[in-house]
Coordinates of C-alpha atoms and ligand atoms in Angstrom, one line a residue:
M273 CA 77.0 133.2 69.3
K274 CA 80.9 134.3 70.2
L275 CA 82.4 131.9 72.8
L276 CA 85.3 131.7 75.2
I277 CA 86.8 128.6 76.5
I278 CA 89.2 128.6 79.1
G279 CA 92.5 126.2 79.6
S280 CA 95.0 124.7 77.6
G281 CA 94.5 120.9 77.4
G282 CA 93.1 118.1 75.3
R283 CA 90.0 118.8 77.1
E284 CA 90.0 121.9 75.9
H285 CA 91.2 121.0 72.3
A286 CA 87.9 118.7 72.0
L287 CA 85.7 121.2 73.6
A288 CA 87.3 123.9 71.0
W289 CA 86.7 121.0 67.8
K290 CA 83.4 120.0 69.2
L291 CA 81.9 124.2 69.9
A292 CA 83.4 124.9 66.5
Q293 CA 81.4 122.4 64.5
S294 CA 77.8 124.4 65.7
P295 CA 76.1 126.7 63.5
H296 CA 75.5 129.1 66.5
V297 CA 78.6 129.7 66.9
T298 CA 80.5 132.7 64.9
H299 CA 83.5 133.3 66.9
L300 CA 85.8 131.3 69.2
W301 CA 88.6 132.5 71.7
C302 CA 90.0 130.0 73.9
A303 CA 92.9 131.3 76.6
P304 CA 95.5 130.4 77.0
G305 CA 94.4 127.3 74.2
N306 CA 97.4 125.2 72.4
A307 CA 98.7 125.0 69.2
G308 CA 96.3 122.6 68.1
I309 CA 93.4 124.6 69.2
A310 CA 94.9 127.5 67.2
Q311 CA 94.5 125.8 63.7
E312 CA 90.4 125.1 64.2
H313 CA 88.0 127.0 62.6
C314 CA 84.4 128.0 63.3
A315 CA 82.2 125.4 60.7
K316 CA 79.3 128.5 60.0
N317 CA 81.9 131.1 58.8
G318 CA 85.4 129.8 58.5
A319 CA 86.6 132.4 61.4
P320 CA 90.2 131.0 63.0
V321 CA 89.7 130.4 66.6
E322 CA 92.0 132.9 68.5
C323 CA 93.9 131.3 71.1
V324 CA 94.7 134.3 73.3
P325 CA 98.0 134.6 76.0
I326 CA 95.7 134.7 79.5
D327 CA 96.7 132.0 82.0
A328 CA 93.5 129.8 83.1
E329 CA 93.7 130.9 86.5
D330 CA 94.6 135.0 85.8
L331 CA 90.8 135.3 87.1
P332 CA 91.4 139.1 87.0
R333 CA 92.7 139.2 83.6
L334 CA 89.8 137.0 81.9
L335 CA 87.2 139.2 83.7
A336 CA 88.7 142.4 82.0
F337 CA 89.0 140.4 78.2
V338 CA 85.4 139.2 78.4
Q339 CA 84.6 142.9 79.6
E340 CA 86.2 144.0 76.4
Y341 CA 85.2 141.3 73.9
R342 CA 82.0 140.5 75.1
P343 CA 81.5 136.7 74.3
N344 CA 78.3 135.6 74.9
L345 CA 79.0 132.5 76.9
T346 CA 82.2 131.3 78.6
V347 CA 83.0 127.6 79.1
V348 CA 85.3 126.6 81.8
G349 CA 87.6 123.6 81.1
P350 CA 89.9 122.8 84.4
D351 CA 89.1 122.6 87.7
H352 CA 91.6 125.3 89.4
P353 CA 89.5 128.5 88.0
L354 CA 86.1 126.9 89.1
A355 CA 87.3 126.4 92.8
L356 CA 89.1 130.1 92.6
G357 CA 85.3 130.9 92.0
I358 CA 85.2 132.2 88.6
V359 CA 81.8 131.4 88.1
D360 CA 80.5 133.6 91.2
L361 CA 83.0 136.5 89.9
F362 CA 81.7 136.2 86.5
H363 CA 78.0 136.4 87.8
Q364 CA 78.7 139.5 89.7
H365 CA 79.5 141.0 86.6
G366 CA 76.6 139.7 85.2
L367 CA 78.5 138.1 82.5
R368 CA 77.3 134.2 81.4
I369 CA 79.4 131.3 82.2
W370 CA 79.3 127.7 82.0
G371 CA 80.8 125.6 85.0
P372 CA 79.7 125.3 88.7
N373 CA 80.2 128.0 91.3
R374 CA 82.5 128.0 94.1
K375 CA 80.4 126.1 96.5
A376 CA 79.0 123.6 94.1
A377 CA 82.8 123.3 92.6
Q378 CA 83.5 122.2 96.6
F379 CA 82.9 118.3 95.4
E380 CA 86.1 118.1 93.6
A381 CA 88.0 120.9 95.2
S382 CA 87.6 119.2 98.7
K383 CA 87.4 115.6 99.5
V384 CA 86.5 116.5 102.7
F385 CA 83.1 118.0 101.7
A386 CA 82.8 115.6 99.3
Q387 CA 83.0 112.2 101.4
Q388 CA 80.7 114.0 104.0
F389 CA 78.2 115.0 101.6
M390 CA 77.6 111.2 100.2
E391 CA 78.1 110.2 103.7
R392 CA 74.9 112.4 104.4
H393 CA 72.6 111.6 101.5
G394 CA 73.3 108.0 101.2
I395 CA 75.3 107.9 98.4
P396 CA 77.4 104.4 98.3
T397 CA 81.3 105.5 98.8
A398 CA 83.9 103.9 100.5
R399 CA 84.1 103.6 104.3
A400 CA 86.2 106.5 105.3
G401 CA 87.2 108.5 108.0
N402 CA 89.0 112.6 107.3
F403 CA 91.9 114.0 109.7
T404 CA 94.2 116.8 110.7
E405 CA 96.4 115.0 113.1
A406 CA 98.6 111.9 112.2
A407 CA 97.9 109.6 115.1
P408 CA 94.3 109.2 115.0
A409 CA 94.9 108.7 111.1
K410 CA 97.2 105.9 112.0
A411 CA 94.8 104.1 114.1
F412 CA 92.0 104.3 111.2
A413 CA 94.9 103.5 108.8
A414 CA 95.5 100.4 111.0
A415 CA 92.1 99.4 111.6
L416 CA 92.0 98.6 108.0
G417 CA 94.6 96.6 107.8
G418 CA 96.9 99.0 106.5
R419 CA 94.9 99.0 103.2
C420 CA 93.6 102.2 101.8
A421 CA 93.6 105.6 99.9
V422 CA 95.3 108.2 101.9
K423 CA 93.4 111.5 100.0
A424 CA 95.0 115.4 100.6
D425 CA 91.6 116.9 100.9
G426 CA 92.3 120.1 98.4
L427 CA 93.2 120.1 94.8
A428 CA 96.7 118.8 94.4
L429 CA 97.4 118.4 90.6
G430 CA 95.5 114.6 90.6
K431 CA 98.7 113.8 92.6
G432 CA 97.2 114.3 95.9
V433 CA 96.0 110.5 96.3
L434 CA 98.4 108.1 97.8
L435 CA 97.3 104.1 97.4
C436 CA 98.9 102.3 100.4
H437 CA 98.5 98.0 100.8
S438 CA 100.2 97.8 104.3
E439 CA 100.2 99.6 107.6
V440 CA 104.0 101.1 107.0
E441 CA 103.0 102.4 103.4
A442 CA 100.0 103.9 105.2
D443 CA 102.0 105.7 108.0
T444 CA 104.4 106.9 105.8
A445 CA 101.5 108.4 103.5
I446 CA 100.0 109.7 106.1
E447 CA 102.9 111.9 107.5
A448 CA 103.7 112.3 103.9
L449 CA 101.0 114.5 103.7
L450 CA 100.2 115.5 107.6
V451 CA 103.6 116.2 108.9
H452 CA 105.7 116.9 105.7
R453 CA 103.1 118.7 103.9
A454 CA 104.0 117.0 100.5
F455 CA 101.0 118.7 98.8
G456 CA 101.4 121.7 100.9
A457 CA 98.2 123.3 102.5
A458 CA 95.9 120.9 100.3
G459 CA 97.2 118.2 102.6
A460 CA 96.6 120.0 105.9
T461 CA 93.5 117.8 105.9
I462 CA 93.4 114.2 104.5
V463 CA 90.8 111.8 103.7
I464 CA 91.6 107.7 104.2
Q465 CA 89.2 105.7 102.1
E466 CA 89.7 101.6 102.5
L467 CA 91.0 100.4 99.2
L468 CA 87.8 99.0 96.7
V469 CA 88.5 96.5 94.5
G470 CA 86.9 96.5 91.4
T471 CA 87.0 97.9 87.9
E472 CA 87.2 101.5 87.8
L473 CA 85.4 103.8 85.1
S474 CA 84.5 107.1 84.5
L475 CA 80.9 108.4 84.5
H476 CA 80.0 112.3 83.2
A477 CA 77.1 113.9 83.9
L478 CA 75.6 116.9 82.5
C479 CA 73.5 119.4 85.2
D480 CA 71.7 122.0 85.3
G481 CA 71.1 122.7 89.0
R482 CA 67.6 120.6 88.8
V483 CA 68.6 117.4 86.3
A484 CA 71.1 115.7 85.7
K485 CA 71.5 113.6 82.2
L486 CA 74.1 111.0 81.9
F487 CA 76.6 110.2 79.4
P488 CA 77.6 106.8 78.2
T489 CA 80.4 105.1 80.3
A490 CA 84.1 106.0 79.5
Q491 CA 87.2 104.4 81.0
D492 CA 90.5 105.9 82.2
H493 CA 93.7 104.2 82.0
K494 CA 95.6 106.4 85.0
R495 CA 98.7 104.4 85.4
A496 CA 101.8 105.5 83.0
L497 CA 102.8 102.1 81.6
D498 CA 101.4 99.0 79.9
G499 CA 99.3 96.6 82.3
D500 CA 98.3 99.5 84.7
R501 CA 102.0 99.7 86.0
G502 CA 104.2 102.4 86.7
L503 CA 103.2 105.8 88.5
N504 CA 99.8 107.5 88.8
T505 CA 99.3 110.3 85.3
G506 CA 96.7 112.6 84.6
G507 CA 95.1 109.9 82.4
M508 CA 97.3 107.9 79.4
G509 CA 94.0 106.8 77.5
T510 CA 90.2 106.3 77.0
Y511 CA 87.7 104.5 75.6
S512 CA 84.2 104.7 75.1
P513 CA 81.6 102.5 75.7
T514 CA 82.8 100.1 77.9
P515 CA 80.9 96.8 78.2
F516 CA 81.4 96.7 82.3
L517 CA 78.3 98.6 82.5
D518 CA 75.4 97.9 80.7
A519 CA 72.1 99.5 80.6
I520 CA 70.6 98.3 83.6
G521 CA 73.9 99.1 85.5
L522 CA 73.7 102.8 84.0
A523 CA 70.6 102.5 85.7
M524 CA 71.6 101.6 89.2
V525 CA 74.0 104.5 89.1
Q526 CA 71.1 106.7 88.4
E527 CA 69.0 105.8 90.8
R528 CA 71.8 105.4 93.5
I529 CA 74.3 107.7 93.2
L530 CA 72.6 110.4 91.3
D531 CA 69.4 110.7 92.4
P532 CA 70.2 110.7 95.9
W533 CA 73.1 113.4 94.8
L534 CA 70.9 115.7 93.1
R535 CA 68.5 115.5 96.4
G536 CA 71.0 116.2 98.5
C537 CA 72.1 119.3 96.3
A538 CA 68.7 120.7 96.3
A539 CA 68.5 120.2 100.2
E540 CA 71.8 122.3 100.9
G541 CA 71.1 124.9 98.5
I542 CA 73.9 123.8 96.0
D543 CA 73.1 124.9 92.4
F544 CA 75.5 122.8 90.4
R545 CA 75.3 124.1 86.8
G546 CA 78.1 121.9 85.2
L547 CA 79.1 118.5 84.4
L548 CA 79.8 116.1 87.4
Y549 CA 82.2 113.8 87.1
P550 CA 81.9 110.6 89.4
G551 CA 85.2 108.1 89.4
V552 CA 83.4 105.2 90.3
M553 CA 84.9 101.6 91.4
L554 CA 82.1 99.0 90.5
T555 CA 82.6 96.5 93.4
A556 CA 80.9 93.3 94.4
D557 CA 78.5 95.2 96.4
G558 CA 77.5 97.5 93.0
P559 CA 78.7 100.8 91.7
K560 CA 81.0 102.9 94.7
V561 CA 82.0 106.7 94.2
L562 CA 85.8 107.0 94.7
E563 CA 85.9 110.7 94.3
F564 CA 83.7 113.4 92.3
N565 CA 85.3 116.0 89.7
A566 CA 83.4 119.0 89.1
R567 CA 84.4 119.3 85.3
F568 CA 84.8 117.4 81.9
G569 CA 87.5 114.6 82.0
D570 CA 91.0 114.8 80.1
P571 CA 90.9 112.7 78.0
E572 CA 87.6 111.8 78.5
T573 CA 86.1 114.0 76.8
Q574 CA 88.0 113.3 73.6
V575 CA 86.0 110.3 73.4
Y576 CA 83.0 111.4 74.3
L577 CA 82.7 114.5 72.1
A578 CA 83.8 112.2 69.3
R579 CA 80.7 110.3 70.0
L580 CA 78.5 113.1 70.7
E581 CA 75.6 113.9 68.4
N582 CA 73.9 116.8 69.8
D583 CA 75.3 120.4 69.3
L584 CA 77.2 121.6 72.3
V585 CA 76.4 124.7 72.7
E586 CA 72.7 123.7 72.8
L587 CA 73.6 121.4 75.5
L588 CA 75.9 123.9 77.9
D589 CA 72.8 126.7 77.3
A590 CA 70.9 124.6 78.6
S591 CA 72.6 123.7 81.5
V592 CA 73.5 127.3 82.3
N593 CA 69.7 128.1 82.1
G594 CA 68.2 125.4 83.9
T595 CA 66.1 123.6 80.6
L596 CA 68.3 120.8 80.1
G597 CA 65.1 118.6 81.0
R598 CA 63.6 119.6 77.6
M599 CA 67.2 118.2 75.7
E600 CA 67.8 114.6 74.8
L601 CA 71.6 114.0 74.6
A602 CA 72.1 111.3 71.5
W603 CA 75.0 109.5 70.9
K604 CA 76.9 107.5 68.4
P605 CA 77.0 104.3 68.3
E606 CA 80.0 103.8 67.4
S607 CA 83.1 103.1 70.0
A608 CA 86.1 105.9 70.5
V609 CA 89.2 105.2 71.2
C610 CA 92.0 108.1 72.7
V611 CA 95.6 107.2 73.2
V612 CA 97.8 109.5 74.8
M613 CA 101.2 110.6 73.4
A614 CA 103.1 111.9 76.0
S615 CA 107.1 113.2 76.7
G616 CA 109.4 111.0 77.7
G617 CA 109.7 110.9 81.5
Y618 CA 105.8 111.8 82.1
P619 CA 105.0 111.9 85.1
G620 CA 108.2 112.9 85.8
S621 CA 110.4 115.6 84.7
Y622 CA 110.4 115.9 80.7
A623 CA 112.0 117.6 78.0
K624 CA 110.4 120.2 75.8
G625 CA 110.8 121.8 72.6
R626 CA 110.9 118.7 71.0
P627 CA 109.3 119.0 66.8
I628 CA 106.6 116.9 66.3
T629 CA 106.1 115.3 62.5
G630 CA 103.0 113.3 61.2
L631 CA 100.0 115.5 62.3
A632 CA 98.6 116.2 59.2
E633 CA 99.4 112.6 58.0
A634 CA 97.4 111.7 61.1
N635 CA 94.9 113.7 61.0
R636 CA 94.1 112.7 57.5
L637 CA 93.1 109.5 57.9
P638 CA 89.5 108.7 58.2
Q639 CA 87.1 109.2 61.8
T640 CA 90.3 110.4 63.5
K641 CA 91.0 113.6 64.7
V642 CA 94.6 114.5 66.9
F643 CA 93.6 116.5 69.8
H644 CA 96.9 118.8 71.2
A645 CA 97.2 118.7 74.9
G646 CA 100.9 120.5 75.3
T647 CA 102.0 122.1 71.9
A648 CA 103.4 124.7 71.1
R649 CA 104.1 126.7 68.0
V650 CA 107.7 127.8 67.1
G651 CA 107.8 129.3 63.6
D652 CA 106.3 126.8 60.9
Q653 CA 107.0 123.9 63.4
I654 CA 104.6 122.1 66.1
V655 CA 106.5 121.4 69.6
T656 CA 106.3 119.8 72.5
A657 CA 105.0 121.9 75.3
G658 CA 104.1 119.6 77.9
G659 CA 103.7 116.1 79.9
R660 CA 100.9 114.8 77.8
V661 CA 101.4 116.2 73.9
L662 CA 98.6 114.6 71.8
G663 CA 95.4 112.8 72.6
V664 CA 95.3 110.4 69.0
T665 CA 91.3 109.7 69.0
A666 CA 89.7 107.9 66.6
W667 CA 86.3 105.9 66.4
G668 CA 84.7 103.1 64.2
K669 CA 82.1 100.6 64.1
N670 CA 83.3 98.6 67.4
L671 CA 85.8 99.0 69.7
A672 CA 88.0 96.7 67.6
T673 CA 87.8 99.2 64.7
A674 CA 88.6 102.2 66.8
Q675 CA 90.9 100.9 68.6
A676 CA 93.1 100.1 65.4
A677 CA 92.3 103.4 64.2
A678 CA 93.8 104.7 66.9
Y679 CA 97.1 103.3 66.6
R680 CA 97.0 103.5 63.0
A681 CA 97.1 107.4 63.4
V682 CA 99.8 107.1 66.4
E683 CA 102.3 105.2 64.4
E684 CA 102.1 108.3 62.1
I685 CA 103.6 110.7 64.7
T686 CA 106.8 111.1 65.7
F687 CA 108.4 113.1 68.5
E688 CA 111.2 112.0 70.1
G689 CA 111.1 110.5 73.6
A690 CA 107.2 110.0 72.7
Q691 CA 105.8 107.6 75.4
F692 CA 102.5 106.1 74.8
R693 CA 100.6 103.1 76.4
R694 CA 100.0 100.3 73.6
D695 CA 96.7 98.4 75.7
I696 CA 94.5 101.3 75.4
A697 CA 91.1 99.5 75.7
A698 CA 92.8 96.1 75.6
K699 CA 90.8 94.8 79.1
A700 CA 87.9 95.7 76.7
L701 CA 88.4 93.7 74.5
A702 CA 89.9 90.7 76.1
Ligands
AMP198 P1 91.4 109.9 92.9 O1 91.7 111.3 92.6 O2 90.3 110.2 93.8 O3 90.4 109.6 91.3 O4 92.3 108.7 93.4 C1 93.4 108.6 91.9 C2 93.4 106.6 91.3 O5 93.3 106.1 92.7 C3 91.8 106.8 91.1 O6 91.8 106.9 89.9 C4 92.0 105.1 91.6 O7 92.5 104.1 90.6 C5 92.5 105.6 92.8 N1 91.6 105.3 94.4 C6 91.6 106.0 94.7 N2 90.7 105.9 95.8 C7 90.5 104.6 95.5 C8 89.7 103.9 96.9 N3 88.9 104.0 97.5 N4 90.2 102.4 96.6 C9 90.8 102.0 94.9 N5 91.6 102.9 94.9 C10 91.2 104.5 95.2
LIG199 N1 90.7 111.4 83.6 C1 91.3 112.0 84.8 C2 90.4 113.2 84.9 O1 90.1 114.1 84.2 O2 90.8 113.8 86.3

């Protein structure tokens, strides 16, 4: 089987690494990929993974590539091409592609849609309203005592959420989005949610339009600095599983969140074949959904795929074919930890082109894999090329072992200005 992966981050490197292990895969392309993806090989025949310089959002060129090279399946990593309707476009041309179509991708692409869907189908979430005018938005925020999350409706590179703790903060946030258009058209409509208090988890469920197979739990660390201080980022590290939701809790998630979500999709004619990633807050009243994403998480994928025992090609195929009901997901009992190494300054501005050393040494450590995110090759040298640079991932018999192994690997790696959190998984071990 020949596969094309779309995307260029740590998530896509983890997907490429795992898919390349499949005995079904004889060729793998990644558009546009990164320097780490370009070092992978298919286990079956040793064929190198080929990075193709086409942007993940350049739908016409991706279509032309697939029509010429005929991969048997295209696997979409990031949210934006999904929101642009890449799945619908490929279907119109009779091409197989994994990921939700445009209508199904609305769970992530429109927070208003997701919020109203949850309300229609009784899925536990934060109390919320949606607004296009500042005055009623401010009145709603005031009724919550100013303690609210102000969210741009559309995709805003993961930055469209402003957490507020007072009426002054809420008013400023509302004006920034609705009046000053801080996120452009994405913020022309906003959702305001009450602030939920509790422990935040990442959940993933693979779906085939009929069933949703829940993964084990993972937890991301969204803030830039230790102790959950600093600015929100795309995610500075993950671990799986978490001790904060046990098997009974996961069964509750299935029953209270996924089952009504599936019934709602069926009722509304939404054919979701892809990955549903609910961000969940474990509150005193049980798990509540903060948001839905319609793709694999980054860096959640790095720890999930380190633990997944199944052949991922078979799972994605079943998700496309609507035959997931026959599959059982199998997970290693080991824990996995991913520590993101970022460029100094991230999530603000940062330098690029800094040489990275120690990658081979880190990868030689047992039960360790360094996933690349923002990297590039210049001659013989791998250099930094983005905000999140590497996802240093390790697994072990328990969380403490996995955490120690991940930080042991981080010690091997250097680049000027490297920035990483020293407390990934620490809350779970406390
Ligand atoms: P989102 O992009 O919706 O996940 O929001 C980004 C981050 O803001 C989440 O990961 C949470 O940490 C936080 N957040 C979002 N909504 C809420 C809420 N209603 N209450 C508390 N925290 C929230
Ligand atoms: N881990 C955060 C995200 O993928 O959105």
